[in-house]
Tab-separated table of C-alpha atoms in Angstrom:
chain	number	residue	atom	x	y	z
F	1	MET	CA	3.648	-10.110	-5.420
F	2	ALA	CA	4.708	-13.660	-4.590
F	3	ASP	CA	5.410	-14.403	-8.269
F	4	LEU	CA	7.856	-11.478	-8.705
F	5	PRO	CA	11.477	-12.365	-9.501
F	6	ILE	CA	14.048	-11.588	-6.818
F	7	LEU	CA	15.407	-8.594	-8.775
F	8	ASP	CA	11.921	-7.083	-8.903
F	9	LEU	CA	11.513	-7.600	-5.161
F	10	ILE	CA	14.844	-5.858	-4.551
F	11	LEU	CA	13.773	-2.982	-6.813
F	12	PHE	CA	10.416	-2.831	-5.002
F	13	ALA	CA	12.133	-2.603	-1.596
F	14	SER	CA	14.661	-0.055	-2.905
F	15	GLY	CA	11.947	2.097	-4.471
F	16	THR	CA	9.913	1.947	-1.270
F	17	PHE	CA	12.932	2.928	0.838
F	18	ALA	CA	13.837	5.803	-1.500
F	19	ALA	CA	10.253	7.076	-1.478
F	20	ALA	CA	10.067	6.942	2.324
F	21	LEU	CA	13.428	8.725	2.597
F	22	VAL	CA	12.359	11.515	0.231
F	23	THR	CA	9.070	11.917	2.093
F	24	GLY	CA	10.911	12.079	5.407
F	25	VAL	CA	13.230	14.800	4.129
F	26	ALA	CA	10.888	16.803	1.894
F	27	GLY	CA	7.510	16.037	3.468
F	28	PHE	CA	5.893	14.930	0.201
F	29	ALA	CA	6.410	12.907	-3.008
F	30	PHE	CA	6.124	9.343	-1.673
F	31	GLY	CA	3.852	8.251	-4.510
F	32	ILE	CA	5.796	9.765	-7.363
F	33	VAL	CA	9.143	8.380	-6.177
F	34	ALA	CA	7.709	4.936	-5.472
F	35	ALA	CA	5.913	4.869	-8.823
F	36	ALA	CA	9.141	5.674	-10.643
F	37	ALA	CA	10.399	2.237	-9.618
F	38	TRP	CA	7.184	0.258	-9.184
F	39	LEU	CA	5.667	1.016	-12.617
F	40	HIS	CA	8.529	-0.883	-14.279
F	41	PHE	CA	7.298	-4.239	-12.963
F	42	LEU	CA	3.823	-3.735	-11.464
F	43	PRO	CA	0.626	-2.860	-13.334
F	44	PRO	CA	-0.826	0.651	-12.760
F	45	ALA	CA	-3.834	-0.581	-10.757
F	46	GLN	CA	-1.629	-2.547	-8.341
F	47	THR	CA	0.799	0.368	-8.086
F	48	THR	CA	-2.094	2.672	-7.191
F	49	ALA	CA	-3.322	0.346	-4.460
F	50	LEU	CA	0.168	0.093	-2.950
F	51	ILE	CA	0.707	3.854	-3.091
F	52	VAL	CA	-2.600	4.431	-1.321
F	53	ALA	CA	-1.790	1.860	1.375
F	54	TYR	CA	1.739	3.115	1.988
F	55	GLY	CA	0.632	6.747	1.621
F	56	ILE	CA	-1.943	6.357	4.378
F	57	ILE	CA	0.804	5.157	6.703
F	58	VAL	CA	3.337	7.823	5.687
F	59	GLN	CA	0.878	10.735	5.628
F	60	GLY	CA	-0.973	9.407	8.676
F	61	ILE	CA	2.129	9.961	10.778
F	62	SER	CA	2.338	13.593	9.617
F	63	GLY	CA	-1.386	14.092	10.143
F	64	TRP	CA	-1.170	12.720	13.657
F	65	LYS	CA	1.680	15.102	14.519
F	66	LEU	CA	-0.303	18.082	13.168
F	67	ARG	CA	-3.679	17.057	14.625
F	68	ARG	CA	-3.868	19.886	17.173
F	69	SER	CA	-3.317	22.635	14.613
F	70	ASN	CA	-5.672	21.389	11.876
F	71	GLN	CA	-8.529	23.672	10.918
F	72	LEU	CA	-11.297	21.271	9.937
F	73	ALA	CA	-13.394	23.982	8.274
F	74	ARG	CA	-10.456	24.796	5.980
F	75	LEU	CA	-9.708	21.128	5.249
F	76	LEU	CA	-13.293	20.071	4.488
F	77	PRO	CA	-13.610	21.489	0.911
F	78	PHE	CA	-10.295	19.908	-0.104
F	79	SER	CA	-11.257	16.550	1.418
F	80	VAL	CA	-14.758	16.462	-0.094
F	81	GLY	CA	-13.357	17.509	-3.472
F	82	GLY	CA	-10.666	14.842	-3.220
F	83	ALA	CA	-13.271	12.192	-2.396
F	84	ILE	CA	-15.171	13.174	-5.552
F	85	GLY	CA	-12.057	13.329	-7.756
F	86	VAL	CA	-10.277	10.091	-6.781
F	87	PRO	CA	-12.853	7.731	-8.369
F	88	ILE	CA	-12.628	9.774	-11.575
F	89	GLY	CA	-8.826	9.485	-11.558
F	90	VAL	CA	-8.976	5.751	-10.881
F	91	GLU	CA	-11.464	5.266	-13.718
F	92	LEU	CA	-9.023	7.031	-16.054
F	93	LEU	CA	-6.501	4.235	-15.372
F	94	HIS	CA	-8.299	1.648	-17.511
F	95	PRO	CA	-7.452	2.983	-20.989
F	96	ILE	CA	-3.894	4.073	-20.116
F	97	SER	CA	-0.928	1.865	-20.952
F	98	PRO	CA	1.828	1.477	-18.321
F	99	ALA	CA	4.404	2.991	-20.699
F	100	ALA	CA	2.303	6.111	-21.290
F	101	LEU	CA	1.653	6.411	-17.568
F	102	ARG	CA	5.377	6.143	-16.757
F	103	LEU	CA	6.070	8.928	-19.255
F	104	ALA	CA	3.292	11.095	-17.805
F	105	VAL	CA	4.537	10.526	-14.243
F	106	GLY	CA	8.050	11.534	-15.319
F	107	VAL	CA	6.805	14.701	-17.025
F	108	VAL	CA	4.689	15.672	-13.996
F	109	LEU	CA	7.635	15.044	-11.675
F	110	ILE	CA	9.928	17.246	-13.761
F	111	LEU	CA	7.352	20.046	-14.086
F	112	PHE	CA	6.468	20.026	-10.393
F	113	SER	CA	10.170	19.964	-9.474
F	114	LEU	CA	10.831	22.956	-11.724
F	115	TYR	CA	7.844	24.789	-10.232
F	116	SER	CA	9.113	24.065	-6.712
F	117	LEU	CA	12.627	25.161	-7.661
F	118	VAL	CA	11.557	28.444	-9.253
F	119	ARG	CA	8.587	29.028	-6.900
F	120	PRO	CA	7.147	31.980	-8.841
F	121	GLN	CA	5.438	34.796	-6.968
F	122	LEU	CA	1.776	34.273	-7.783
F	123	ALA	CA	-0.871	36.877	-7.117
F	124	SER	CA	-2.754	36.199	-3.902
F	125	VAL	CA	-6.298	34.988	-4.505
F	126	ARG	CA	-9.082	34.358	-1.999
F	127	ALA	CA	-11.755	32.565	-3.990
F	128	GLY	CA	-13.570	30.735	-1.184
F	129	LYS	CA	-14.813	27.240	-0.447
F	130	ALA	CA	-16.029	26.530	-4.009
F	131	ALA	CA	-12.541	27.131	-5.398
F	132	ASP	CA	-11.029	25.034	-2.590
F	133	GLY	CA	-13.456	22.220	-3.453
F	134	THR	CA	-12.534	22.471	-7.139
F	135	ILE	CA	-8.844	22.264	-6.228
F	136	GLY	CA	-9.710	19.214	-4.114
F	137	ILE	CA	-11.456	17.582	-7.091
F	138	LEU	CA	-8.429	18.238	-9.331
F	139	ASN	CA	-6.153	16.879	-6.625
F	140	GLY	CA	-8.373	13.804	-6.338
F	141	ILE	CA	-8.278	13.173	-10.096
F	142	VAL	CA	-4.490	13.532	-10.095
F	143	GLY	CA	-4.328	11.497	-6.882
F	144	GLY	CA	-6.190	8.636	-8.519
F	145	GLN	CA	-3.237	8.093	-10.828
F	146	PRO	CA	-0.367	6.012	-9.490
F	147	GLY	CA	2.607	8.007	-8.415
F	148	SER	CA	1.095	11.387	-9.017
F	149	PRO	CA	1.648	14.247	-6.648
F	150	GLY	CA	-1.351	13.985	-4.405
F	151	SER	CA	-1.703	10.234	-4.323
F	152	SER	CA	-3.447	9.117	-1.150
F	153	SER	CA	-3.205	12.492	0.499
F	154	GLN	CA	-4.421	16.045	0.194
F	155	SER	CA	-0.882	17.299	-0.340
F	156	GLY	CA	-0.624	17.202	-4.111
F	157	ALA	CA	0.401	19.749	-6.681
F	158	PRO	CA	-3.083	21.253	-7.232
F	159	CYS	CA	-3.588	21.765	-3.489
F	160	GLY	CA	-0.071	23.061	-3.001
F	161	VAL	CA	-0.280	25.631	-5.780
F	162	GLY	CA	-3.800	26.628	-4.676
F	163	LEU	CA	-2.692	27.131	-1.073
F	164	VAL	CA	0.307	29.202	-2.101
F	165	MET	CA	-1.960	31.370	-4.264
F	166	SER	CA	-4.426	31.787	-1.376
F	167	ASN	CA	-1.542	33.143	0.708
F	168	ALA	CA	-1.831	30.459	3.392
F	169	GLN	CA	0.659	30.817	6.223
F	170	PRO	CA	3.847	28.707	5.760
F	171	SER	CA	3.419	27.273	9.269
F	172	SER	CA	-0.112	26.107	8.474
F	173	PRO	CA	-0.591	22.316	8.408
F	174	LEU	CA	-2.218	22.760	5.015
F	175	VAL	CA	0.960	24.269	3.572
F	176	SER	CA	3.475	22.217	5.538
F	177	GLY	CA	1.833	19.073	4.193
F	178	SER	CA	1.955	20.472	0.652
F	179	PHE	CA	5.624	21.314	0.381
């Protein structure tokens, strides 16, 4: 990052601030907001590493505040699935051009925003730990992409939609971290 022009450094700091502000207000979306700025001057692999590092800090604060109400048995399938899916998502970075990735991030952001705005009533489903693990794997694959909902945390779009469909309580740490 030392060889970045001053304008790029200003954009980096501005994008980081905007992402932290959105996360503070909404509780999610650090990676996607940061990637919207960062992918214009950083390569996807470096953007991913920065999102993971910053995401651990941002989501770590939320996790620490919710530590007493976490249900480890409920979190385990999502976490194991995410650990399986992230390397797959990272491996998918190699053949993708930064321009195509920026477009994909923008499309995902718009679709997830529309979903969150409309918030359709989905039928309640209780599929069990295998389905939760599969959602975790999907979240991990998506999370392995820079700026995707789910980057560096288990609070991405696949987990969020899955938790809403499983009729999780809104006060649950699983749901409050998702939306």
